[in-house]
Each structure stands twice: as structure tokens, then as C-alpha cells.
CSV table of C-alpha atoms in Angstrom, one decimal:
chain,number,residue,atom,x,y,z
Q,531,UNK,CA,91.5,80.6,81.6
Q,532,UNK,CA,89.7,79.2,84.8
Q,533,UNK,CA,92.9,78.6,86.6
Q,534,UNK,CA,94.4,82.0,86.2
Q,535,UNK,CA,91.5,83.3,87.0
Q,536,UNK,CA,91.5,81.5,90.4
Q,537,UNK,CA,95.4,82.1,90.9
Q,538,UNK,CA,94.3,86.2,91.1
Q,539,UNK,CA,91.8,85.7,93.4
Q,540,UNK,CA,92.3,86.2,96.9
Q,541,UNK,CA,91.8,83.2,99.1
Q,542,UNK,CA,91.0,83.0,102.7
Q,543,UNK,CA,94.3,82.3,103.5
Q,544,UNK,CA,95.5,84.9,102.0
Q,545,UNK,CA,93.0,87.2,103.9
Q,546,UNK,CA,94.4,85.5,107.2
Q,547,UNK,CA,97.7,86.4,106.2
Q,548,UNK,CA,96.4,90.2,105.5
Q,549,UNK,CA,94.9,90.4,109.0
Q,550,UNK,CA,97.6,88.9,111.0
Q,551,UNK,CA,100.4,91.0,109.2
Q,552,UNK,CA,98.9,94.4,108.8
Q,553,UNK,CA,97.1,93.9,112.2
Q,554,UNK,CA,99.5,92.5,114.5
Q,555,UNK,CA,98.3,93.4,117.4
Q,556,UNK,CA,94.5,91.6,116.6
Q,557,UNK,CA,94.0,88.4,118.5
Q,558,UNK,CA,93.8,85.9,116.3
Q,559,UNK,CA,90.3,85.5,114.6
Q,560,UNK,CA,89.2,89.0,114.8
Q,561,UNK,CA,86.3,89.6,112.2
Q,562,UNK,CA,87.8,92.8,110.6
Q,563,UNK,CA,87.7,92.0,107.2
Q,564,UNK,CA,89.2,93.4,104.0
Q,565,UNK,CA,87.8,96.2,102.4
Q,566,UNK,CA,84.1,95.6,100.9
Q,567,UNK,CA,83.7,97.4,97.7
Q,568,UNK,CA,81.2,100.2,97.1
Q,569,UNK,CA,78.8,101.1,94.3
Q,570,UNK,CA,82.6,104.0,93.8
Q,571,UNK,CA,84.7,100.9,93.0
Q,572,UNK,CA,83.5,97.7,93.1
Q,573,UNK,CA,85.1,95.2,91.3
Q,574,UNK,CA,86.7,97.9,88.8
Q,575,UNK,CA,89.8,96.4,86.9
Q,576,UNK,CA,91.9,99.0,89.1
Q,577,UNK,CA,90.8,97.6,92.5
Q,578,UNK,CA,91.8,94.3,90.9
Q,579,UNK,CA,94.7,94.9,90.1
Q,580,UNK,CA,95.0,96.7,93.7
Q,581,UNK,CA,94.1,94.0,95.6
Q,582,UNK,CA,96.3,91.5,93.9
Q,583,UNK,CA,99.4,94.2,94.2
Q,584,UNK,CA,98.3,94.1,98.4
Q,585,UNK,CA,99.2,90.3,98.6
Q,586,UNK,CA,102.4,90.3,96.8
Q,587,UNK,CA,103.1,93.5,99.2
Q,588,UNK,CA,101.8,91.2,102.1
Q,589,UNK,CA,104.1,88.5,100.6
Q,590,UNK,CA,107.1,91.1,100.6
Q,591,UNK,CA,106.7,92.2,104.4
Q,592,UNK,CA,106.6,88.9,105.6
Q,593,UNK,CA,109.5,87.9,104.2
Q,594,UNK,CA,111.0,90.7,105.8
Q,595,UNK,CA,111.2,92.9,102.8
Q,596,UNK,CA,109.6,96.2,104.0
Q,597,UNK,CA,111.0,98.2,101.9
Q,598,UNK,CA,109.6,96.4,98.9
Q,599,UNK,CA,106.3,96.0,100.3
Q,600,UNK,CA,106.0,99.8,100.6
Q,601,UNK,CA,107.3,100.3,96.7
Q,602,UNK,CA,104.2,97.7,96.1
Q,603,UNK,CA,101.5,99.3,98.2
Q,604,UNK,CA,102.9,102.3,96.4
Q,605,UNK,CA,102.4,100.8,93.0
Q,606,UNK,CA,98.4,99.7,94.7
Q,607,UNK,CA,97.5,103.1,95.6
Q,608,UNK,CA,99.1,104.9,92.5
Q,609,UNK,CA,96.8,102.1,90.6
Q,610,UNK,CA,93.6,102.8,92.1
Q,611,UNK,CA,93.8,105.7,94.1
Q,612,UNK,CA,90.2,105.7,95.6
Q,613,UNK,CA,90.8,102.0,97.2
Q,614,UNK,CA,91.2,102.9,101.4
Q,615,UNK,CA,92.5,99.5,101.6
Q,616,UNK,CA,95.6,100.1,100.0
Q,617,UNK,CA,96.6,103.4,101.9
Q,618,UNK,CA,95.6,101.2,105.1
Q,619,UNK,CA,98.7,98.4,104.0
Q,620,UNK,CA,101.4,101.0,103.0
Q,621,UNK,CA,100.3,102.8,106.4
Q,622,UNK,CA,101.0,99.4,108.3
Q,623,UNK,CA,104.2,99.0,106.0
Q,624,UNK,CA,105.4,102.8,106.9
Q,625,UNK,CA,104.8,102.2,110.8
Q,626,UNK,CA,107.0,99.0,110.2
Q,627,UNK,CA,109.4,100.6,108.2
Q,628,UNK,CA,109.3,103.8,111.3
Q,629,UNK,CA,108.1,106.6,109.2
Q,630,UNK,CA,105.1,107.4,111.5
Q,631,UNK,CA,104.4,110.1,109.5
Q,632,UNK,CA,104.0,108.7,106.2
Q,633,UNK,CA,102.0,106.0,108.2
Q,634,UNK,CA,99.6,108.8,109.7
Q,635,UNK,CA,98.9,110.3,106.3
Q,636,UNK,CA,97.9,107.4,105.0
Q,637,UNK,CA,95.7,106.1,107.4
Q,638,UNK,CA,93.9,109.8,107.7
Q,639,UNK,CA,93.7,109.3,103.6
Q,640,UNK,CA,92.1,106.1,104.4
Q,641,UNK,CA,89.5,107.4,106.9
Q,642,UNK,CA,89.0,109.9,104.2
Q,643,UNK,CA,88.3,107.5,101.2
Q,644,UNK,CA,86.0,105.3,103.2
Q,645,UNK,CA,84.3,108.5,104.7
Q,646,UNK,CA,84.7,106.6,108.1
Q,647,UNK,CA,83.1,103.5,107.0
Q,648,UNK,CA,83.2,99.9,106.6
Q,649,UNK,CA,86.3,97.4,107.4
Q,650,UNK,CA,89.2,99.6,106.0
Q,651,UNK,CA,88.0,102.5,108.2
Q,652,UNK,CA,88.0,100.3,111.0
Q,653,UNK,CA,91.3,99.3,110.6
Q,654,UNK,CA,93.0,103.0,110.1
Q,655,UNK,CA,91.0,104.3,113.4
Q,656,UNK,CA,92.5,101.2,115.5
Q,657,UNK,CA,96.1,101.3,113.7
Q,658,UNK,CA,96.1,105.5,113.9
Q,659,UNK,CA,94.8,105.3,117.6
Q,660,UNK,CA,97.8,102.9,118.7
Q,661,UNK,CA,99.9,105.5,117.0
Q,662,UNK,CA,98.4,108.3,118.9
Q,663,UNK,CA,98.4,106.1,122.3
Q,664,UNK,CA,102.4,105.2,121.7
Q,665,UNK,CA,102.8,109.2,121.1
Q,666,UNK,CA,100.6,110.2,124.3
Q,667,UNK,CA,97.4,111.3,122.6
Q,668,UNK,CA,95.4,109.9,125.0
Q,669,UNK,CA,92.1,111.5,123.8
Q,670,UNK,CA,92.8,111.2,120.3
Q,671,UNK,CA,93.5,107.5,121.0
Q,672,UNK,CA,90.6,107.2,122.9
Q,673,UNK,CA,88.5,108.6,120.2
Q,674,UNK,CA,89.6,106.5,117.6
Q,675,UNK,CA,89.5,103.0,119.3
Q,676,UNK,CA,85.5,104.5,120.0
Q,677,UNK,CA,85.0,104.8,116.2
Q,678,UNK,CA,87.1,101.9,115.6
Q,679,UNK,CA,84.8,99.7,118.2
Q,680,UNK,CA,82.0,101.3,116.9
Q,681,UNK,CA,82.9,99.8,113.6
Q,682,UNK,CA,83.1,96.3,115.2
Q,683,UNK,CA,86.5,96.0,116.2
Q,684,UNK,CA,87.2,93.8,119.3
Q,685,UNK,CA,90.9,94.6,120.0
Q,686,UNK,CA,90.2,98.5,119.8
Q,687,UNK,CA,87.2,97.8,122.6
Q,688,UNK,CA,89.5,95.9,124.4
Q,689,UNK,CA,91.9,98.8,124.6
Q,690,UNK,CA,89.3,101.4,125.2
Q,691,UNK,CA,88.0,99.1,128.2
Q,692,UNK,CA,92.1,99.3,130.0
Q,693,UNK,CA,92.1,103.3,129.2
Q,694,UNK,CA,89.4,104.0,130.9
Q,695,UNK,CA,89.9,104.3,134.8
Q,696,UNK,CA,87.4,103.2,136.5
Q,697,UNK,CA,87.8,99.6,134.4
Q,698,UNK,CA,91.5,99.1,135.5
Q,699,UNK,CA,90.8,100.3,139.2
Q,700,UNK,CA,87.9,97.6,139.1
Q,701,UNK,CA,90.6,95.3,137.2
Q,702,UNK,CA,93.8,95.9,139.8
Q,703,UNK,CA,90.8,95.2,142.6
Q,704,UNK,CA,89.6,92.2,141.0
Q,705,UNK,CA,93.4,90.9,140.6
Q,706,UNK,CA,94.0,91.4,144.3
Q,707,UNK,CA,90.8,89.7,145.1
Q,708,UNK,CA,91.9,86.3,143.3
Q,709,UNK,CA,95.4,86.6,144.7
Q,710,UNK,CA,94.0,87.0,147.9
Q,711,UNK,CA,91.3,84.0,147.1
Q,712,UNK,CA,94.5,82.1,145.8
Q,713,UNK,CA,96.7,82.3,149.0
Q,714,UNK,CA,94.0,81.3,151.4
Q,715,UNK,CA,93.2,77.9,149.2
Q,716,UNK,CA,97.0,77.3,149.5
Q,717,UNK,CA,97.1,77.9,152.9
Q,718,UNK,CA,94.3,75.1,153.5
């Protein structure tokens, strides 16, 4: 009974695997971490069940099966419709998949679930602000990747940093600087 106990439970790797597939754009190592339960849910036998439908969906998309790892997150969400986490993987799958739409509902159904809070709310600002930034929202993006660094996320303060101007005129100056630092130690 141990064992199968411990062949349902999410391992480290596994949570690896979560981050780098459903957060592709995260440098590697990021600390934005799966959803922490609340008092709401935690540990019900629904968000088990959810969580262990979210890797075999992982599994599915990166195998290159996209369309079977949105019937899973599908089968999460419809199994415990109050997890955020699960309408944050289907919204990843969806954006693969190119049903921007789809992805944006879930990720605004995620924001809603975790009322803005925590690691899966992190995730749906930074995912739903590169999907505003790749459709020109500028503002929206901007204020996303806030709440999203807010909530602790690196990459979406590292892209907040390059859309403000005054950081990537002091970044082109600081790039001609070293070029110009680079040329005179060749020249010598």
C-alpha cells in the first residue's frame, strides 16, 4: 500500500518537469512553485486526483501530444473545479495548441480561483501578460508582469525591467559603452 501510495505522489522531478513545460519561457530554476493548497481545498481527494491528472497531462504535452494533454487538463478541472492549478496547465496547453482564447479564459479563471494569490496566480499573470505583450497590450502586460513580480516571479520582473524605457535606453547605453571599452583593449 506504501508503494502505490508513493507512485501518486508528485516528486520533485516531476515538479521540474511542470515548471519547465508549462513555463517555457522561465530560466531554469525559477522558484514559482505548484499550487499550495488552501484551508478551500487542501488535500481533498478531488485535488488528488487533479494533481495526479496534471502530470499524466504534463506527460501527454511532452510527448508532443497536445491534444491529449488538453482532454486531460480537461478531465483535472472537471474533477476539481476550484483547483487554479489545473485551469493554469490547460491554459499553457491551449496557448500551445493556438486557441489564445480558450488559453485567456482559463488563465482569468485561474486569477479568479486563487483571488490573485499564491504560485498558480503567479503563473496565470506572467503567462496572460506574454499573451497580452505578443497581442500589443502593452499596459495590460505591463500590469500583469507587476502583479506577477509582485508574487515573486523573476522572469516577469525581468520583462517588466526591458519594457520600461528608461531601463533599455540605460541598457542600449551600457551596450555601446562595453563595445566601445571592447574595441579600444583590441586596439592596444
Amino acid at each position: 500500500m506504501a508503494a502505490s501510495t508513493r507512485e501518486n505522489q508528485i516528486t520533485p522531478h516531476d515538479k521540474e518537469i511542470l515548471k519547465q513545460i508549462f513555463n517555457p519561457g522561465l530560466p531554469y530554476g525559477d522558484d514559482v512553485d505548484e499550487e499550495q493548497p488552501t484551508e478551500t481545498n487542501a488535500d481533498t481527494h478531488e485535488v488528488c486526483q487533479a494533481k495526479e491528472l496534471e502530470i499524466r497531462g504534463v506527460r501527454a504535452a511532452e510527448a508532443g501530444n497536445i491534444d491529449v494533454a488538453v482532454s486531460i487538463f480537461t478531465e483535472a478541472v472537471s474533477t476539481a473545479p476550484n483547483w487554479p492549478s489545473s485551469y493554469n496547465n490547460r491554459a499553457q496547453a491551449l496557448r500551445m495548441k493556438g486557441d489564445i482564447e480558450g488559453a485567456k479564459s482559463d488563465l482569468n479563471k485561474a486569477l479568479e480561483l486563487s483571488q490573485g494569490k499564491g504560485p498558480a496566480a503567479c503563473q496565470a499573470f506572467t503567462q496572460r501578460g506574454l499573451i497580452r505583450k505578443r497581442e500589443g497590450d502593452e499596459e495590460g502586460a505591463r500590469k500583469d508582469f507587476q502583479r506577477a513580480s509582485e508574487l515573486g516571479n523573476g522572469f516577469a520582473k525581468q520583462i517588466l525591467a526591458s519594457m520600461n524605457p528608461y531601463a533599455a535606453l540605460c541598457n542600449q547605453m551600457l551596450g555601446e559603452v562595453m563595445t566601445k571599452l571592447r574595441t579600444c583593449q583590441e586596439e592596444m
